[in-house]
Amino acid sequence: MGLSQVLNCLAAAAAKVLSMEVATVLLLEETEDRLTVAAVYGVDARQPVGVQFVAPLTPSPVILVEDARVDPRGVPFPPDLVSAVCVPLGVEGRLLGWLCVYGPRPRQLTLEDGERLKALADLGGMAIQAARGLADLERIELSKSQFIRVATHELRSPVTVAQSLVRTVLKGYTGPLTEQQQEIFARVAGRLDFLESLVNDLLDLAASRAPELAEEEGPAAVNASVGRAVLLLQPRAEEKGVSLTVHPCREELAVWATEEGLDRIFVNLIGNAVKYTPSGGRVAVSLSREGETARVEVADTGIGIPETSLPRLFEEFYRAPNARRFDIGTGLGLAIVKELVDRYGGRIEVESKVGEGTTFTVAFPLWRPM
Amino acid sequence: MAKILIVEDDPDMVTALRIPLEANGYEVFTAVSGEEGLQKVKEVGPDLIILDVMMETTTAGFQVSLQLRSPDPKSEYAPYRDIPILILTAIHTTTSLRFGPDEAYLPVDDFVDKPVDPDVLLQKVRALIERAR
């Protein structure tokens, strides 16, 4: 729950607790010299109400006003509200603001009324503190993602230029190469290609953690996304001598996601299956609908994942020992997949046996038009 | 000999493009910004333009293609409207499956992905020049 939701709930609960018509939450600004209305319940942003009423900027006792028109304290009230209970909102002895409720009629108020509201305010203070902490964390996470995005864009450019230059040499456009030159340039090209995929994966990971950086989510077709991924990876599978087949689902499986995100998930999962399956093996992708769930299964007859590696599989940069020996990889693909599956409200499961193969299953809640 | 104008602000990328093109007999001209690119189009009258997207601004290349393909009959670039445009894209293709010019938005003829594969570049250049003739 975000801070504004917490404040709105608190205002609504305050009005209900004392059966009063209007409630406001006032928060101290960062400078601690001013209160502002952070949430209002019962009227349209009746801002001046609370601010005029609550002057104290330090923790103070409960304020009860039974009838403002005759109150000796001369509190300024708008004409249509006359009674009020105000309690400080605090946490660990620090004042965060005030919680106030108002009524349009004079009302007899007891200290018990004040205590009931104070109990709610104490809970509210903790909720506000927690929501603020969460918002801070989200801000940090976002700026981290933005940093990674800028950094990776800056890294990508020189890498792609270097790749382009090396290719002109490797492909003989600068004249014939000796066997040794050919071999060395091929190694340079290989390293640059790896660097490129590392930068791309970091960029994907940053994007998957900051929805602000990605396209807006909406209904997206799983069938089409799997089709695109298979089309992209089929040449690689053929080149390796791995059979890549799809068992399609006749029904359209739409889920709430982005097409780009779904593509990343399936390119990573099917790409891994092709990569870690030796020549002569099989990769089978099956789509199905189970109740309100869209399921995609990617099963291979590859090298498998050791049981001890399974718990760490989705960690960034983690690679199972047999995978390290088998082929190069960034160790980021499954971390990206997990982030995205979680974001779209899905689940991912893996079953594997070393030397026999691996099956990844992802399941997403189906999207239904209203 | 066909003339090719490369509009690209990275001199090393220009080299990577120039080498295979010149090795295949094309005459290469260069510009380092969108503005200079437009000026060179008028000066050189190229048979094909290779255009980078991100230069002085992130969309400088798009601006150039929009100007060149302006439907306004009084446009100063009207005589150059039919020159084929090959765009250099930086969208990575390992996981991004939908890319390339969208005719509704981007008036270009084809694209080449960075990192550039010289064989692919030449194949596309040949095809576009052939088609324009």
Coordinates of C-alpha atoms in Angstrom, one line a residue:
Chain A
M1 CA 0.0 0.0 0.0
G2 CA 1.4 3.4 -0.9
L3 CA 1.4 6.4 1.4
S4 CA -1.6 8.1 -0.1
Q5 CA -3.7 5.0 0.3
V6 CA -2.6 4.6 3.9
L7 CA -3.6 8.3 4.6
N8 CA -7.0 7.9 2.9
C9 CA -7.8 4.7 4.8
L10 CA -6.7 6.4 8.0
A11 CA -9.0 9.4 7.4
A12 CA -12.0 7.1 6.5
A13 CA -11.4 4.9 9.6
A14 CA -11.1 8.0 11.9
A15 CA -14.5 9.4 10.7
K16 CA -16.1 5.9 11.3
V17 CA -14.6 5.3 14.7
L18 CA -16.3 8.4 16.2
S19 CA -19.2 8.5 13.7
M20 CA -18.3 11.9 12.6
E21 CA -18.8 13.3 9.1
V22 CA -15.5 14.7 8.1
A23 CA -11.9 13.7 8.8
T24 CA -8.5 15.1 7.8
V25 CA -5.0 13.9 8.2
L26 CA -2.5 16.7 8.6
L27 CA 1.2 16.0 8.1
L28 CA 4.2 18.1 9.2
E29 CA 6.3 19.1 6.3
E30 CA 9.9 18.0 6.1
T31 CA 10.9 21.5 7.5
E32 CA 8.7 20.7 10.5
D33 CA 7.4 24.3 10.5
R34 CA 4.1 23.8 8.7
L35 CA 1.2 21.4 8.5
T36 CA -0.4 20.4 5.3
V37 CA -3.6 18.5 4.6
A38 CA -2.5 15.1 3.4
A39 CA -5.9 13.4 3.2
V40 CA -9.6 14.4 3.6
Y41 CA -12.6 12.2 4.1
G42 CA -16.3 13.3 3.8
V43 CA -15.9 16.6 2.0
D44 CA -14.1 17.8 -1.1
A45 CA -10.6 18.9 0.0
R46 CA -11.9 21.2 2.7
Q47 CA -8.3 22.2 3.3
P48 CA -8.5 25.3 5.5
V49 CA -10.5 23.4 8.1
G50 CA -7.7 21.4 9.7
V51 CA -4.9 23.8 9.1
Q52 CA -6.7 26.7 10.8
F53 CA -7.6 24.5 13.7
V54 CA -4.5 22.7 14.6
A55 CA -1.7 25.1 15.5
P56 CA 0.6 23.1 17.7
L57 CA 3.7 21.8 15.9
T58 CA 4.8 19.7 18.9
P59 CA 3.2 16.7 20.5
S60 CA 0.2 18.0 22.5
P61 CA -2.7 16.4 24.3
V62 CA -6.0 15.5 22.6
I63 CA -8.1 18.6 21.6
L64 CA -11.9 18.3 22.0
V65 CA -14.3 21.0 20.6
E66 CA -18.0 20.3 21.5
D67 CA -19.3 23.5 19.9
A68 CA -17.0 25.9 18.1
R69 CA -19.6 28.7 18.2
V70 CA -19.3 28.9 22.0
D71 CA -15.8 27.6 22.5
P72 CA -13.8 30.0 24.7
R73 CA -10.7 29.2 22.8
G74 CA -12.1 31.1 19.8
V75 CA -11.1 28.4 17.3
P76 CA -11.9 29.5 13.7
F77 CA -14.3 27.0 12.2
P78 CA -16.1 27.0 8.9
P79 CA -19.8 27.7 9.3
D80 CA -21.0 24.2 8.6
L81 CA -18.7 22.3 11.1
V82 CA -18.9 22.9 14.8
S83 CA -17.5 19.9 16.7
A84 CA -14.1 18.3 16.5
V85 CA -11.7 15.8 18.0
C86 CA -8.0 16.2 17.1
V87 CA -5.2 13.9 18.2
P88 CA -1.5 14.0 17.5
L89 CA -0.1 11.5 15.0
G90 CA 3.2 10.3 16.3
V91 CA 5.7 7.6 16.2
E92 CA 8.4 6.9 18.8
G93 CA 7.7 10.3 20.5
R94 CA 8.1 12.2 17.3
L95 CA 5.2 14.3 15.9
L96 CA 4.2 13.4 12.3
G97 CA 1.0 15.4 12.2
W98 CA -2.6 15.4 13.4
L99 CA -5.6 13.3 12.9
C100 CA -8.9 15.3 13.1
V101 CA -12.5 14.5 12.8
Y102 CA -15.3 17.0 12.6
G103 CA -19.1 17.1 12.8
P104 CA -21.7 19.6 11.6
R105 CA -23.6 19.6 14.9
P106 CA -22.7 20.4 18.5
R107 CA -21.8 17.2 20.3
Q108 CA -20.9 16.0 23.8
L109 CA -17.4 14.7 23.7
T110 CA -15.6 12.6 26.4
L111 CA -11.9 11.9 27.0
E112 CA -12.8 8.3 25.9
D113 CA -13.6 9.7 22.4
G114 CA -10.2 11.2 22.3
E115 CA -8.6 8.0 23.5
R116 CA -10.4 5.9 20.8
L117 CA -9.1 8.3 18.1
K118 CA -5.6 8.3 19.7
A119 CA -5.5 4.5 19.5
L120 CA -6.2 4.7 15.8
A121 CA -3.7 7.5 15.4
D122 CA -1.0 5.4 17.0
L123 CA -1.5 2.6 14.5
G124 CA -1.8 5.2 11.7
G125 CA 1.6 6.7 12.7
M126 CA 3.3 3.4 12.4
A127 CA 1.6 2.7 9.0
I128 CA 2.7 6.2 7.7
Q129 CA 6.2 5.5 8.9
A130 CA 6.3 2.1 7.1
A131 CA 4.8 3.5 3.9
R132 CA 7.3 6.3 3.9
G133 CA 10.1 3.8 4.3
L134 CA 8.8 1.8 1.4
A135 CA 8.5 4.9 -0.8
D136 CA 12.2 5.7 0.0
L137 CA 13.2 2.2 -0.9
E138 CA 11.3 2.4 -4.2
R139 CA 13.0 5.7 -5.0
I140 CA 16.4 4.2 -4.3
E141 CA 15.6 1.2 -6.5
L142 CA 14.4 3.4 -9.3
S143 CA 17.4 5.6 -9.3
K144 CA 19.6 2.5 -9.2
S145 CA 17.8 1.2 -12.3
Q146 CA 18.0 4.5 -14.1
F147 CA 21.7 4.6 -13.4
I148 CA 22.2 1.1 -14.8
R149 CA 20.2 2.1 -17.8
V150 CA 22.3 5.1 -18.6
A151 CA 25.5 3.2 -17.8
T152 CA 24.6 0.3 -20.1
H153 CA 23.6 2.6 -23.0
E154 CA 27.0 4.2 -22.6
L155 CA 28.7 0.8 -22.5
R156 CA 26.8 -0.6 -25.4
S157 CA 27.8 2.0 -27.9
P158 CA 31.6 1.4 -27.8
V159 CA 31.1 -2.4 -27.7
T160 CA 29.0 -2.4 -30.9
V161 CA 31.4 -0.1 -32.6
A162 CA 34.3 -2.4 -31.7
Q163 CA 32.3 -5.5 -32.9
S164 CA 31.6 -3.8 -36.2
L165 CA 35.2 -2.9 -36.7
V166 CA 36.5 -6.4 -35.8
R167 CA 34.0 -7.9 -38.2
T168 CA 35.3 -6.0 -41.2
V169 CA 38.8 -7.5 -40.5
L170 CA 37.5 -11.0 -39.7
K171 CA 35.4 -11.1 -42.9
G172 CA 38.5 -10.2 -45.0
Y173 CA 37.5 -6.6 -46.1
T174 CA 40.8 -5.3 -45.0
G175 CA 42.8 -8.0 -46.9
P176 CA 43.7 -11.6 -46.3
L177 CA 44.6 -12.7 -42.7
T178 CA 47.1 -15.3 -41.6
E179 CA 45.6 -18.3 -39.8
Q180 CA 46.9 -17.0 -36.5
Q181 CA 45.4 -13.5 -37.1
Q182 CA 42.1 -15.1 -38.1
E183 CA 42.1 -17.1 -34.8
I184 CA 43.0 -14.1 -32.6
F185 CA 40.4 -11.8 -34.2
A186 CA 37.8 -14.6 -33.8
R187 CA 38.6 -14.7 -30.1
V188 CA 38.4 -10.9 -29.8
A189 CA 35.0 -11.1 -31.6
G190 CA 33.8 -13.8 -29.2
R191 CA 34.8 -11.7 -26.2
L192 CA 33.1 -8.7 -27.6
D193 CA 29.9 -10.7 -28.3
F194 CA 29.9 -11.9 -24.7
L195 CA 30.3 -8.3 -23.5
E196 CA 27.4 -7.2 -25.6
S197 CA 25.1 -9.9 -24.2
L198 CA 26.2 -9.0 -20.7
V199 CA 25.4 -5.3 -21.3
N200 CA 22.0 -6.3 -22.9
D201 CA 21.2 -8.6 -20.0
L202 CA 22.0 -5.9 -17.4
L203 CA 19.8 -3.5 -19.3
D204 CA 17.0 -6.0 -19.4
L205 CA 17.4 -6.6 -15.7
A206 CA 17.3 -2.9 -14.9
A207 CA 14.2 -2.6 -17.0
S208 CA 12.5 -5.5 -15.4
R209 CA 13.0 -4.0 -12.0
A210 CA 11.7 -0.5 -12.9
P211 CA 8.3 -0.7 -14.5
E212 CA 8.7 3.0 -15.2
L213 CA 11.4 2.1 -17.7
A214 CA 9.3 -0.4 -19.6
E215 CA 6.3 -0.2 -21.9
E216 CA 2.9 0.0 -20.2
E217 CA 1.3 -3.3 -19.3
G218 CA -1.8 -4.5 -21.0
P219 CA -3.3 -7.7 -22.4
A220 CA -0.6 -9.6 -24.3
A221 CA -0.8 -12.8 -26.2
V222 CA 1.3 -15.7 -24.9
N223 CA 0.8 -17.7 -28.1
A224 CA 2.2 -15.0 -30.4
S225 CA 5.1 -14.4 -28.0
V226 CA 6.1 -18.0 -27.9
G227 CA 5.8 -18.1 -31.7
R228 CA 8.2 -15.2 -32.1
A229 CA 10.7 -16.7 -29.7
V230 CA 10.6 -20.1 -31.5
L231 CA 11.0 -18.3 -34.9
L232 CA 14.1 -16.5 -33.5
L233 CA 15.7 -19.6 -32.0
Q234 CA 14.8 -22.2 -34.6
P235 CA 17.9 -21.4 -36.8
R236 CA 20.2 -21.8 -33.7
A237 CA 18.5 -25.1 -32.8
E238 CA 18.9 -26.4 -36.4
E239 CA 22.5 -25.3 -36.5
K240 CA 23.2 -27.3 -33.3
G241 CA 21.1 -30.3 -34.5
V242 CA 18.5 -29.9 -31.7
S243 CA 14.9 -30.4 -32.6
L244 CA 12.7 -27.6 -31.4
T245 CA 9.0 -28.3 -31.5
V246 CA 5.9 -26.4 -30.3
H247 CA 2.6 -28.0 -29.1
P248 CA 0.3 -25.0 -29.6
C249 CA -2.8 -24.1 -27.7
R250 CA -5.8 -23.4 -30.0
E251 CA -7.2 -20.9 -27.5
E252 CA -5.8 -17.4 -27.4
L253 CA -3.9 -17.1 -24.1
A254 CA -3.9 -13.4 -23.1
V255 CA -2.2 -12.3 -19.9
W256 CA -1.7 -8.9 -18.3
A257 CA 1.9 -8.1 -19.2
T258 CA 3.9 -6.4 -21.9
E259 CA 4.7 -8.1 -25.2
E260 CA 8.3 -7.1 -24.8
G261 CA 8.5 -8.7 -21.3
L262 CA 6.8 -11.9 -22.5
D263 CA 9.3 -12.1 -25.4
R264 CA 12.2 -11.8 -23.0
I265 CA 10.8 -14.6 -20.8
F266 CA 10.3 -17.0 -23.6
V267 CA 13.5 -16.2 -25.5
N268 CA 15.5 -16.7 -22.3
L269 CA 13.8 -20.0 -21.4
I270 CA 13.7 -21.5 -24.9
G271 CA 17.2 -20.1 -25.6
N272 CA 18.5 -21.8 -22.5
A273 CA 16.9 -25.1 -23.4
V274 CA 18.5 -25.0 -26.9
K275 CA 21.8 -23.9 -25.5
Y276 CA 22.1 -26.6 -22.8
T277 CA 20.9 -29.4 -25.0
P278 CA 23.6 -31.3 -26.8
S279 CA 23.3 -32.1 -30.5
G280 CA 20.7 -34.8 -31.2
G281 CA 18.5 -33.7 -28.3
R282 CA 15.0 -32.3 -28.2
V283 CA 13.3 -29.1 -26.9
A284 CA 9.5 -29.2 -26.7
V285 CA 7.5 -26.1 -25.9
S286 CA 3.8 -26.7 -24.9
L287 CA 1.1 -24.2 -24.3
S288 CA -2.1 -24.9 -22.5
R289 CA -4.9 -23.4 -20.5
E290 CA -5.7 -24.8 -17.1
G291 CA -8.7 -23.1 -15.6
E292 CA -7.9 -19.5 -15.3
T293 CA -4.2 -20.0 -15.9
A294 CA -2.0 -19.9 -19.0
R295 CA 0.7 -22.4 -18.8
V296 CA 3.9 -22.7 -20.9
E297 CA 6.2 -25.7 -20.5
V298 CA 9.7 -25.7 -21.9
A299 CA 11.1 -29.3 -21.7
D300 CA 14.6 -30.2 -22.9
T301 CA 16.7 -33.4 -23.0
G302 CA 19.8 -31.3 -22.0
I303 CA 22.5 -31.5 -19.4
G304 CA 20.2 -30.9 -16.5
I305 CA 20.6 -28.8 -13.3
P306 CA 22.2 -30.3 -10.2
E307 CA 19.9 -30.4 -7.2
T308 CA 22.3 -28.2 -5.2
S309 CA 22.1 -25.5 -7.8
L310 CA 18.3 -25.3 -7.9
P311 CA 17.8 -23.0 -5.0
R312 CA 20.2 -20.5 -6.4
L313 CA 19.1 -20.7 -10.0
F314 CA 17.3 -17.3 -10.2
E315 CA 20.2 -15.4 -8.5
E316 CA 22.0 -12.8 -10.5
F317 CA 25.2 -14.1 -12.0
Y318 CA 24.7 -17.5 -10.6
R319 CA 25.5 -20.4 -13.0
A320 CA 25.4 -24.1 -12.2
P321 CA 28.9 -25.7 -12.4
N322 CA 27.9 -28.0 -15.3
A323 CA 26.5 -25.0 -17.2
R324 CA 29.8 -23.1 -16.7
R325 CA 31.7 -26.0 -18.2
F326 CA 29.2 -26.5 -21.1
D327 CA 28.9 -23.0 -22.6
I328 CA 29.4 -19.3 -21.9
G329 CA 26.6 -17.3 -20.4
T330 CA 26.0 -14.2 -18.3
G331 CA 24.1 -15.8 -15.5
L332 CA 21.5 -13.1 -15.7
G333 CA 18.8 -14.7 -18.0
L334 CA 16.9 -16.5 -15.3
A335 CA 17.1 -13.6 -12.9
I336 CA 15.4 -11.5 -15.6
V337 CA 12.8 -14.2 -16.2
K338 CA 12.0 -14.4 -12.5
E339 CA 11.6 -10.7 -12.1
L340 CA 9.2 -10.5 -15.1
V341 CA 7.2 -13.5 -14.1
D342 CA 6.7 -12.1 -10.7
R343 CA 5.8 -8.7 -12.0
Y344 CA 3.0 -10.3 -14.2
G345 CA 1.7 -12.2 -11.2
G346 CA 2.9 -15.5 -12.5
R347 CA 4.7 -18.5 -11.1
I348 CA 7.8 -20.3 -12.4
E349 CA 8.7 -23.9 -11.5
V350 CA 11.7 -26.1 -12.5
E351 CA 12.2 -29.8 -12.5
S352 CA 15.5 -31.2 -13.5
K353 CA 17.7 -34.3 -13.5
V354 CA 21.4 -34.1 -14.4
G355 CA 22.0 -35.9 -17.6
E356 CA 18.4 -36.3 -18.5
G357 CA 17.0 -32.8 -18.9
T358 CA 15.1 -29.9 -17.5
T359 CA 11.5 -28.6 -17.6
F360 CA 10.6 -25.1 -16.8
T361 CA 6.9 -24.3 -16.3
V362 CA 5.6 -20.8 -16.2
A363 CA 2.0 -20.0 -15.3
F364 CA 0.2 -16.7 -15.6
P365 CA -3.3 -15.7 -14.6
L366 CA -5.4 -15.4 -17.7
W367 CA -6.6 -11.9 -18.6
R368 CA -10.3 -11.6 -19.3
P369 CA -11.9 -8.6 -20.8
M370 CA -14.4 -6.9 -18.5
Chain B
M1 CA 30.1 4.2 -59.3
A2 CA 27.3 4.6 -56.8
K3 CA 27.6 7.3 -54.1
I4 CA 26.8 6.6 -50.5
L5 CA 26.4 9.2 -47.8
I6 CA 27.0 8.0 -44.3
V7 CA 25.5 10.3 -41.6
E8 CA 27.0 9.1 -38.3
D9 CA 28.7 10.9 -35.5
D10 CA 31.0 8.1 -34.3
P11 CA 34.2 8.1 -36.5
D12 CA 35.0 4.5 -35.7
M13 CA 31.5 3.4 -36.8
V14 CA 32.1 5.4 -40.0
T15 CA 35.3 3.4 -40.5
A16 CA 33.5 0.1 -39.9
L17 CA 31.0 1.1 -42.6
R18 CA 33.4 2.7 -45.0
I19 CA 35.8 -0.3 -45.2
P20 CA 33.4 -2.9 -46.7
L21 CA 31.6 -0.2 -48.9
E22 CA 34.9 1.1 -50.4
A23 CA 36.2 -2.5 -50.8
N24 CA 33.1 -3.0 -53.0
G25 CA 33.7 0.1 -55.2
Y26 CA 31.2 2.5 -53.6
E27 CA 32.2 6.1 -53.3
V28 CA 31.7 7.1 -49.7
F29 CA 30.8 10.6 -48.3
T30 CA 30.3 11.4 -44.6
A31 CA 28.5 13.8 -42.4
V32 CA 28.7 13.9 -38.5
S33 CA 25.3 15.5 -37.7
G34 CA 21.8 15.6 -39.0
E35 CA 22.2 19.1 -40.1
E36 CA 25.5 18.4 -42.0
G37 CA 23.8 15.3 -43.5
L38 CA 21.0 17.4 -45.0
Q39 CA 23.5 19.8 -46.5
K40 CA 25.6 17.0 -47.9
V41 CA 22.5 15.4 -49.5
K42 CA 22.1 18.6 -51.6
E43 CA 25.9 18.8 -52.4
V44 CA 26.5 15.2 -53.2
G45 CA 23.2 13.9 -54.5
P46 CA 23.9 10.4 -53.1
D47 CA 22.4 7.1 -54.5
L48 CA 21.8 5.9 -50.9
I49 CA 21.9 7.4 -47.4
I50 CA 23.0 5.4 -44.3
L51 CA 21.6 7.2 -41.3
D52 CA 22.4 6.8 -37.6
V53 CA 19.5 7.5 -35.3
M54 CA 21.2 8.9 -32.2
M55 CA 23.5 11.7 -32.9
E56 CA 23.4 15.3 -31.5
T57 CA 19.9 14.3 -30.2
T58 CA 18.4 10.9 -29.6
T59 CA 16.2 11.3 -32.7
A60 CA 18.4 13.3 -35.0
G61 CA 18.4 10.6 -37.6
F62 CA 14.6 10.4 -37.6
Q63 CA 14.4 14.1 -38.1
V64 CA 16.6 13.9 -41.1
S65 CA 14.5 11.1 -42.7
L66 CA 11.3 13.1 -42.0
Q67 CA 12.7 16.2 -43.7
L68 CA 13.9 14.3 -46.7
R69 CA 10.6 12.5 -47.1
S70 CA 8.4 15.5 -46.5
P71 CA 5.3 15.3 -48.6
D72 CA 5.3 19.0 -49.0
P73 CA 5.7 19.6 -52.7
K74 CA 7.5 22.9 -51.9
S75 CA 10.0 21.2 -49.6
E76 CA 13.6 22.1 -50.4
Y77 CA 14.4 18.3 -50.3
A78 CA 11.7 17.3 -52.8
P79 CA 14.3 16.4 -55.4
Y80 CA 15.9 13.9 -53.0
R81 CA 12.7 12.3 -51.8
D82 CA 13.4 9.0 -53.6
I83 CA 16.9 8.4 -52.4
P84 CA 16.8 5.1 -50.4
I85 CA 17.5 5.4 -46.7
L86 CA 19.1 2.7 -44.7
I87 CA 18.9 3.3 -40.9
L88 CA 21.4 2.1 -38.3
T89 CA 19.5 0.8 -35.3
A90 CA 20.8 0.2 -31.8
I91 CA 18.0 -1.9 -30.6
H92 CA 19.4 -5.2 -29.5
T93 CA 18.0 -8.2 -31.2
T94 CA 18.9 -11.0 -28.8
T95 CA 15.7 -10.6 -26.9
S96 CA 13.9 -7.8 -28.6
L97 CA 11.9 -9.4 -31.4
R98 CA 10.0 -6.5 -32.8
F99 CA 12.2 -3.9 -34.4
G100 CA 12.9 -2.2 -37.6
P101 CA 11.3 0.7 -39.4
D102 CA 7.6 1.1 -39.0
E103 CA 6.4 2.6 -42.2
A104 CA 3.6 4.4 -40.4
Y105 CA 6.0 6.4 -38.4
L106 CA 9.4 6.1 -40.0
P107 CA 10.0 7.0 -43.6
V108 CA 13.0 4.7 -44.2
D109 CA 13.5 1.8 -46.5
D110 CA 15.5 -0.7 -44.4
F111 CA 17.6 -1.0 -41.3
V112 CA 20.9 -2.5 -40.2
D113 CA 21.5 -3.5 -36.7
K114 CA 24.5 -2.4 -34.6
P115 CA 26.9 -4.2 -34.3
V116 CA 27.0 -4.1 -38.1
D117 CA 27.8 -7.3 -40.0
P118 CA 29.6 -6.1 -43.2
D119 CA 28.1 -8.9 -45.4
V120 CA 24.5 -7.9 -44.3
L121 CA 25.3 -4.3 -44.8
L122 CA 26.5 -4.8 -48.4
Q123 CA 23.6 -7.1 -49.2
K124 CA 21.1 -4.4 -48.1
V125 CA 22.9 -1.6 -49.8
R126 CA 23.0 -3.5 -53.1
A127 CA 19.3 -4.4 -52.9
L128 CA 18.2 -0.8 -52.1
I129 CA 20.3 0.8 -54.9
E130 CA 19.1 -1.9 -57.3
R131 CA 15.5 -1.2 -56.4
A132 CA 15.8 2.6 -56.7
R133 CA 17.1 2.3 -60.3

